[in-house]
Short mmCIF file of C-alpha atoms in Angstrom, two decimals:
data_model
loop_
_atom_site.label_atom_id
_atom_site.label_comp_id
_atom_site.label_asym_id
_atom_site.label_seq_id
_atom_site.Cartn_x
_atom_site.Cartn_y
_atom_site.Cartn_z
CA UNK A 1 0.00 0.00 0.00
CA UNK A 2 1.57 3.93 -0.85
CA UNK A 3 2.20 6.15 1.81
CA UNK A 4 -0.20 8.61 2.83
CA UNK A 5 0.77 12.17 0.82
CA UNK A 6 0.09 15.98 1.71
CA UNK A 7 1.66 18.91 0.86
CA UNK A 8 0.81 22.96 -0.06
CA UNK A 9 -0.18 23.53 -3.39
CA UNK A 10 0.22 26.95 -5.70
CA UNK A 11 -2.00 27.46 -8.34
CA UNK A 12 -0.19 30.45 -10.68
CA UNK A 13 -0.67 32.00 -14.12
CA UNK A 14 -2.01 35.15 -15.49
CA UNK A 15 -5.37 36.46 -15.09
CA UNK A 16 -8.04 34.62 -16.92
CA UNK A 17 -6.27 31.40 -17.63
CA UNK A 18 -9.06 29.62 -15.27
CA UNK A 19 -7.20 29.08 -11.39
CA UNK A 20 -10.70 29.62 -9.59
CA UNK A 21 -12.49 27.78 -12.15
CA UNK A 22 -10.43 24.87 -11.53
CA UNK A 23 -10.77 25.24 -7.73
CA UNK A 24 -14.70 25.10 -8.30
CA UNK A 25 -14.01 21.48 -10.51
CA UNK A 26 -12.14 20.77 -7.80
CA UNK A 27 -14.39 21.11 -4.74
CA UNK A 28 -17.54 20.24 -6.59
CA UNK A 29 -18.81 23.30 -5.48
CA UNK A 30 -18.70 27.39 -6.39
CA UNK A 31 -16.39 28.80 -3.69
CA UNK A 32 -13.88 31.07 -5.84
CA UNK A 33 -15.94 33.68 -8.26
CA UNK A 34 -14.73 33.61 -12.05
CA UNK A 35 -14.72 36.88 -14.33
CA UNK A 36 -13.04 37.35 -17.60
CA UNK A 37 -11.58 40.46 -15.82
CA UNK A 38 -8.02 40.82 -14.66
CA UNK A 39 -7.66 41.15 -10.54
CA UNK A 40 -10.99 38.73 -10.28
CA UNK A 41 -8.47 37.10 -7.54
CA UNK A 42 -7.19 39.67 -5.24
CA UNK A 43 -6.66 36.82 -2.21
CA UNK A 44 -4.83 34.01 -1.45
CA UNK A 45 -7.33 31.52 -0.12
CA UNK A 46 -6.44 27.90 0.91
CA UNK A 47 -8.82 24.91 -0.20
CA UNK A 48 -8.51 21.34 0.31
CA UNK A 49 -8.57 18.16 -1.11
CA UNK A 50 -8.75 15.01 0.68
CA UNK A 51 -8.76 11.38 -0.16
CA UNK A 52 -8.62 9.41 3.02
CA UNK A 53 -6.60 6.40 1.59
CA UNK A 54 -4.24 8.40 -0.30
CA UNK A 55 -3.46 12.48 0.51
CA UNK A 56 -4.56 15.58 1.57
CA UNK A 57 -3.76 18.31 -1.13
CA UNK A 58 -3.94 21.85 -0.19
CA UNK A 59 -4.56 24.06 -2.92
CA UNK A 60 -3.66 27.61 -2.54
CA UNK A 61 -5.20 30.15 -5.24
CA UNK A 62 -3.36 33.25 -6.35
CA UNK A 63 -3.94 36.42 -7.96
CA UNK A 64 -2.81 36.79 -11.13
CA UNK A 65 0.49 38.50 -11.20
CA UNK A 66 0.35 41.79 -13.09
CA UNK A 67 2.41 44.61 -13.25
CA UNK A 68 1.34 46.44 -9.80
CA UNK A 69 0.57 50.12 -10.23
CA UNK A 70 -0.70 50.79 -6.48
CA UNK A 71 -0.15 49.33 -3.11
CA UNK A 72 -3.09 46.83 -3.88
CA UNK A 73 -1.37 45.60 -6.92
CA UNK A 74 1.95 45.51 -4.84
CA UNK A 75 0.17 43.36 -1.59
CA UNK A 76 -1.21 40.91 -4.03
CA UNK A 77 2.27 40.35 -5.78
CA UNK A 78 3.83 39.91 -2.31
CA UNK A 79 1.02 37.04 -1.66
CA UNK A 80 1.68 35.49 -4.04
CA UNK A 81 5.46 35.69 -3.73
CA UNK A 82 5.16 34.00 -0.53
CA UNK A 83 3.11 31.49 -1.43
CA UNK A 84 5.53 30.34 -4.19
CA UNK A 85 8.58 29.91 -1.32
CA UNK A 86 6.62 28.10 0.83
CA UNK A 87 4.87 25.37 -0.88
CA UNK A 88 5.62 21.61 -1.75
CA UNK A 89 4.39 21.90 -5.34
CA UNK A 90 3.70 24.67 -8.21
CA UNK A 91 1.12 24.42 -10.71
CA UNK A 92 1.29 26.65 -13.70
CA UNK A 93 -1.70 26.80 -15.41
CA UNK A 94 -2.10 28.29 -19.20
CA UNK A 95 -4.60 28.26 -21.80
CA UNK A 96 -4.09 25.69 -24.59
CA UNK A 97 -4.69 27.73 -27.09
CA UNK A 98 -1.01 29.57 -26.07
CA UNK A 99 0.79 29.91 -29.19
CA UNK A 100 3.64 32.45 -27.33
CA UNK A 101 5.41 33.57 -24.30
CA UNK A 102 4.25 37.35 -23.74
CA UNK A 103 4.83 39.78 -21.02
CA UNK A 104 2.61 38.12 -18.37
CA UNK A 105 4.42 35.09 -18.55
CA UNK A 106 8.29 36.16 -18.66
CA UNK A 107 6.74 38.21 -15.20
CA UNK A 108 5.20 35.09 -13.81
CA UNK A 109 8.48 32.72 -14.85
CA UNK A 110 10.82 35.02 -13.72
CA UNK A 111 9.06 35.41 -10.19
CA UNK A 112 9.09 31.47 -10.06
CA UNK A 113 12.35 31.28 -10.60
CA UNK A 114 13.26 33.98 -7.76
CA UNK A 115 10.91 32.99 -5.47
CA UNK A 116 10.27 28.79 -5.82
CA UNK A 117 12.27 25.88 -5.98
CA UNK A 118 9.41 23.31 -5.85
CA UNK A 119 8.86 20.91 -8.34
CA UNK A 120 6.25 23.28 -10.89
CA UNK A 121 3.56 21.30 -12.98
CA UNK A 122 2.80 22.51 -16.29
CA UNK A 123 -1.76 22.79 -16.39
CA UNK A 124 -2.78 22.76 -19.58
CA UNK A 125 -6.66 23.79 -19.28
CA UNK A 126 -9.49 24.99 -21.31
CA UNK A 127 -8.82 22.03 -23.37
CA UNK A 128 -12.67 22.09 -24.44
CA UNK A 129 -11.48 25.44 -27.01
CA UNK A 130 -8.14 23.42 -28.47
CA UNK A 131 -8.77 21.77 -31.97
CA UNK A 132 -5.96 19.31 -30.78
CA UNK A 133 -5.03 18.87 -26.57
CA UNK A 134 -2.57 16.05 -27.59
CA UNK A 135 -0.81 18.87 -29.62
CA UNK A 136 -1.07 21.65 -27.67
CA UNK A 137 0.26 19.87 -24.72
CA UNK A 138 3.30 18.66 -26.61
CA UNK A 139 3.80 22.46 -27.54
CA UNK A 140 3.32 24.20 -25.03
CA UNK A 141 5.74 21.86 -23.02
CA UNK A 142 8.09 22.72 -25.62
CA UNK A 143 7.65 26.43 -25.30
CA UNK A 144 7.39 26.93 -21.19
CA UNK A 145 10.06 24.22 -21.32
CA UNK A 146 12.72 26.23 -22.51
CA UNK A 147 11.85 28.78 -19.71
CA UNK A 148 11.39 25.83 -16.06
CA UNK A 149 11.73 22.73 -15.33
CA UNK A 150 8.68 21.27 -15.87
CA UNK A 151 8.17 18.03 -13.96
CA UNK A 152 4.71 16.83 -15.24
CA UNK A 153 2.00 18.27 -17.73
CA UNK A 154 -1.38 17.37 -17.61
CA UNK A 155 -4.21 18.70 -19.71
CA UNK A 156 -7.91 19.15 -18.90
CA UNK A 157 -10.86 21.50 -19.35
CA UNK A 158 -11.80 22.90 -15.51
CA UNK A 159 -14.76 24.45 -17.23
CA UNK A 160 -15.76 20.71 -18.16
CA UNK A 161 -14.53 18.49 -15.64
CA UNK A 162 -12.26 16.79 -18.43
CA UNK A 163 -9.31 15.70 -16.87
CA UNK A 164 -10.09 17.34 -13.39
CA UNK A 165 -9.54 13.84 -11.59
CA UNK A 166 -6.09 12.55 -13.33
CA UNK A 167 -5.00 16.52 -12.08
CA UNK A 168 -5.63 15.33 -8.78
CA UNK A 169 -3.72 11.87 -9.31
CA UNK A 170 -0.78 13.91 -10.51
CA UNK A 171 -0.31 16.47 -7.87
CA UNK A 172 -0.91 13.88 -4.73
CA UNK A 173 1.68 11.20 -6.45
CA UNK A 174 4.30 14.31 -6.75
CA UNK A 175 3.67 15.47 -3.22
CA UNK A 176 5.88 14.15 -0.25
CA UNK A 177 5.12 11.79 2.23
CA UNK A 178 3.45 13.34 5.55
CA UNK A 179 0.06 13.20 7.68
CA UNK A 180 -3.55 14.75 7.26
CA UNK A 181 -2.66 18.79 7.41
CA UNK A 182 -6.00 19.90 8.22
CA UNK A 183 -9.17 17.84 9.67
CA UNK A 184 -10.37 15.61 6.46
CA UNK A 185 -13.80 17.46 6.33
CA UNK A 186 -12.06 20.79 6.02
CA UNK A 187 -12.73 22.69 2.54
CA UNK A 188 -10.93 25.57 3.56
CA UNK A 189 -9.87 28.91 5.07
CA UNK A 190 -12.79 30.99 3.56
CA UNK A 191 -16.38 31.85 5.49
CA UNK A 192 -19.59 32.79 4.54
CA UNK A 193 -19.10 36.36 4.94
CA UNK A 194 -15.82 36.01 2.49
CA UNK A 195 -17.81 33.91 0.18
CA UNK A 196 -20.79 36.55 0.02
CA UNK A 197 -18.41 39.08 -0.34
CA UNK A 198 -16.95 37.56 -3.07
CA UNK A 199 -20.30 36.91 -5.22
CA UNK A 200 -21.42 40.72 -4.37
CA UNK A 201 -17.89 41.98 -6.35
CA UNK A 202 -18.66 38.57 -8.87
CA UNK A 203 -22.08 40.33 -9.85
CA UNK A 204 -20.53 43.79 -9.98
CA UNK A 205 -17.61 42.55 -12.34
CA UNK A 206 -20.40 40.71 -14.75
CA UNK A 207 -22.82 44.16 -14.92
CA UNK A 208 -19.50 47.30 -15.01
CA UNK A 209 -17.85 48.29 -17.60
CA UNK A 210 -13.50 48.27 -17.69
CA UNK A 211 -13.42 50.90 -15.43
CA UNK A 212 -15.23 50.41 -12.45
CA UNK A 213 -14.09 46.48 -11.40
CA UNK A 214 -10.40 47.24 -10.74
CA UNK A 215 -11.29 49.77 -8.67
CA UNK A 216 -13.82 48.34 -6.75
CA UNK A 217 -14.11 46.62 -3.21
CA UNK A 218 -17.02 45.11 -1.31
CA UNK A 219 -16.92 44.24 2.63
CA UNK A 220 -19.83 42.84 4.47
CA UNK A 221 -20.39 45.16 7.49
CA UNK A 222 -23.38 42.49 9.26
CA UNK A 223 -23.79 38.99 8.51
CA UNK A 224 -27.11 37.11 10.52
CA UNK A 225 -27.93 33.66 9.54
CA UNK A 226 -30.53 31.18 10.54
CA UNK A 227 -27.86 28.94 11.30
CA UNK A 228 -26.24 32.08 13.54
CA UNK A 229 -29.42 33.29 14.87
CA UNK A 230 -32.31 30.49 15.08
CA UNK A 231 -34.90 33.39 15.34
CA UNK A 232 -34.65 34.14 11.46
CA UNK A 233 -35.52 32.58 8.69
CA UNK A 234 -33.71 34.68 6.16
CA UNK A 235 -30.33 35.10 6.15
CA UNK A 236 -29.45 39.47 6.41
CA UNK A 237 -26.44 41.00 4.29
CA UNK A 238 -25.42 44.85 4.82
CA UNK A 239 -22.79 45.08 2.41
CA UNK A 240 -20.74 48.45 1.44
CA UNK A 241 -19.59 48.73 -2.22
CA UNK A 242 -16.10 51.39 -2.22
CA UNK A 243 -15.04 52.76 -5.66
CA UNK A 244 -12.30 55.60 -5.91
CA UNK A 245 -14.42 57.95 -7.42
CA UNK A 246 -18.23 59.75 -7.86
CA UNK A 247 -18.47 58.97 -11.46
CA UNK A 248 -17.61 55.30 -10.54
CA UNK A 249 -20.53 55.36 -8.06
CA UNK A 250 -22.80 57.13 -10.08
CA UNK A 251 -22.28 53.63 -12.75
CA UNK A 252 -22.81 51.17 -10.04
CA UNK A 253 -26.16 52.59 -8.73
CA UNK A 254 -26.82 53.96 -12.17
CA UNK A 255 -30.35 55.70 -13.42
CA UNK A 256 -32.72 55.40 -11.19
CA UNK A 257 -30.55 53.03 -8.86
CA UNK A 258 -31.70 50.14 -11.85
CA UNK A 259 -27.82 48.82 -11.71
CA UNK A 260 -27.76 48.50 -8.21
CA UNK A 261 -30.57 46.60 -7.72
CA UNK A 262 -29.92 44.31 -10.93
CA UNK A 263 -26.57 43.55 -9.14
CA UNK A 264 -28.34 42.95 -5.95
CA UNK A 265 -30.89 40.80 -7.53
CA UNK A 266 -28.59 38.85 -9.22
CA UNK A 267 -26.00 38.62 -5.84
CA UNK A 268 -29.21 37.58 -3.75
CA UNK A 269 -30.09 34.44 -6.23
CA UNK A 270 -26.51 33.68 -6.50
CA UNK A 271 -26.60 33.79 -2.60
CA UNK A 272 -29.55 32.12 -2.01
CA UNK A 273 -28.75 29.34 -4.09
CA UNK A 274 -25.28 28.53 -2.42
CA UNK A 275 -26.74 29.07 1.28
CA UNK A 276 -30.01 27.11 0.61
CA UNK A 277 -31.58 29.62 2.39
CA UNK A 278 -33.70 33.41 1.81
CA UNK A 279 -31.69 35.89 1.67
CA UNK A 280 -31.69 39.82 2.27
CA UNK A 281 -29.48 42.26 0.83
CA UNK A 282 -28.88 46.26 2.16
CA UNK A 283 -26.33 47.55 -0.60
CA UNK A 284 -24.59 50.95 -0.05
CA UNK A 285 -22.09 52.04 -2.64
CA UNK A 286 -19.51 54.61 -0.80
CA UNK A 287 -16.53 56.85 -2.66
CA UNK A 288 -13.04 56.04 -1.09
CA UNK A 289 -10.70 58.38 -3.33
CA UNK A 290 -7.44 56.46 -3.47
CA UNK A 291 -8.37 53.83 -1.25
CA UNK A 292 -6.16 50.96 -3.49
CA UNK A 293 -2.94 53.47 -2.28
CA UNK A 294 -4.17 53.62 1.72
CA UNK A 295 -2.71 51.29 3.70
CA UNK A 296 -5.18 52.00 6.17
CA UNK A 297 -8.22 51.01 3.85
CA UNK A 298 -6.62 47.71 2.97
CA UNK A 299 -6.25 46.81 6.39
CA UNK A 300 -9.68 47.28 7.10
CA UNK A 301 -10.49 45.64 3.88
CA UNK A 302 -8.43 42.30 4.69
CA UNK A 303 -5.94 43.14 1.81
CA UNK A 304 -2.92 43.47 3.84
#
């Protein structure tokens, strides 16, 4: 019989190449929110995989490095910095339609390279868009190749669940030998307040235009749940939305407050349906000018 496996996890790349997509396929469940917009993942939040007979996996999800232009920017790059020198394995995930190294990557590669000297697993996803995944996994080997030692590849489609569960062989066979890290019915670091939070700014990203998500935070000021408070039967969200600026606010409430309350309506179904219980929203959008530069603001905001 193998030896029981666990180990810490990254999950890197630039934006939008699918890292909380896969955590989703992972847990069976939506716990990370997806956009097509850079800086959807601003935290690094640990989730966990266990199979009692063979390892525990934790799998740590990043931000997509970028070049930081504000002391946001800068806090997520150090996250994810010291992620990469503290865990057991690195998996690099691209999109297999990659046909060249560009800016993003030589960023990401060179941080690896500084910051990592774990064993780094080449994730090919969004193999459902690739006419061929044999070939692009035999290219882009080739091409990141020539940039890290790449220990494994492994190809697979997180939006489709193709090749989710071989992932999972791969990583626990390549991790070293240890006990259970957390309880085996632990999913992760997160709570319901971070997960609310996290499909209020989903909805927001979905409805705004290019300007608005980047600058954009949401914190949950009062949280009561049935499960917190057996009096109610609905669970009660007072939520403030920040943006840098009145013109920003102005969009998010928009004519007639119509965008606020689509984004609430759509946050409140989203919520309701991952609860499994009513749900009330209180939305107030607020104007912090500069608030991605105060260190004071990301504090209270749980960025630093």
């Amino acid at each position: 019989m193998d030896e029981f496996r666990s180990g810490m996890v990254a999950l890197v790349g630039k934006p939008n190449v699918g890292k909380s997509t896969l955590i989703n396929a992972l847990l069976g469940w939506k716990y990370s929110i997806v956009s097509p917009k850079p800086q959807t993942t601003r935290k690094c939040t640990r989730y966990v995989i266990t199979r009692p007979s063979e390892g525990q996996i934790v799998f740590i999800d990043t931000p997509g490095l970028h070049k930081a232009l504000h002391l946001l920017g800068k806090a997520m790059e150090k996250q994810l910095c010291d992620v990469m020198e503290k865990v057991d394995l690195v998996c690099y995930i691209v999109d297999a339609r990659t046909r060249n190294l560009g800016s993003e990557d030589a960023v990401m590669i060179e941080r690896m390279k500084k910051n990592s000297k774990a064993p780094v697993v080449l994730v090919i996803n969004k193999i459902d868009l690739a006419d061929n995944p044999s070939e692009a996994k035999e290219r882009l080997v080739s091409l990141y190749g020539q940039e890290i030692n790449i220990k494994a590849a492994v190809i697979l489609s997180a939006l489709t669940g193709e090749g989710v569960g071989e992932f999972v062989d791969t990583v626990i066979k390549m991790l070293p030998e240890g006990d259970l890290l957390y309880p085996p019915e632990f999913v992760g670091d997160f709570t319901e307040k971070f997960v609310a939070e996290e499909i209020i700014r989903e909805k927001i990203l979905e409805e705004t235009e290019q300007e608005v998500p980047h600058s954009v935070a949401v914190v949950i000021e009062e949280f009561k749940s049935p499960e917190e408070y057996p009096q109610r039967d609905t669970l009660f969200i007072r939520a403030d939305i920040y943006v840098e600026r009145q013109g920003q606010k102005g969009i998010l409430i928009g004519k007639g407050g119509r965008m606020l309350k689509k984004i609430g309506k759509k946050a409140r179904e989203e919520i309701e349906k991952q609860f499994g219980y009513p749900a009330y929203l209180d939305l107030w959008v607020k104007v912090r000018p500069g608030w991605r530069n105060s260190e004071r603001e990301l504090r209270r905001m749980g960025y630093l």
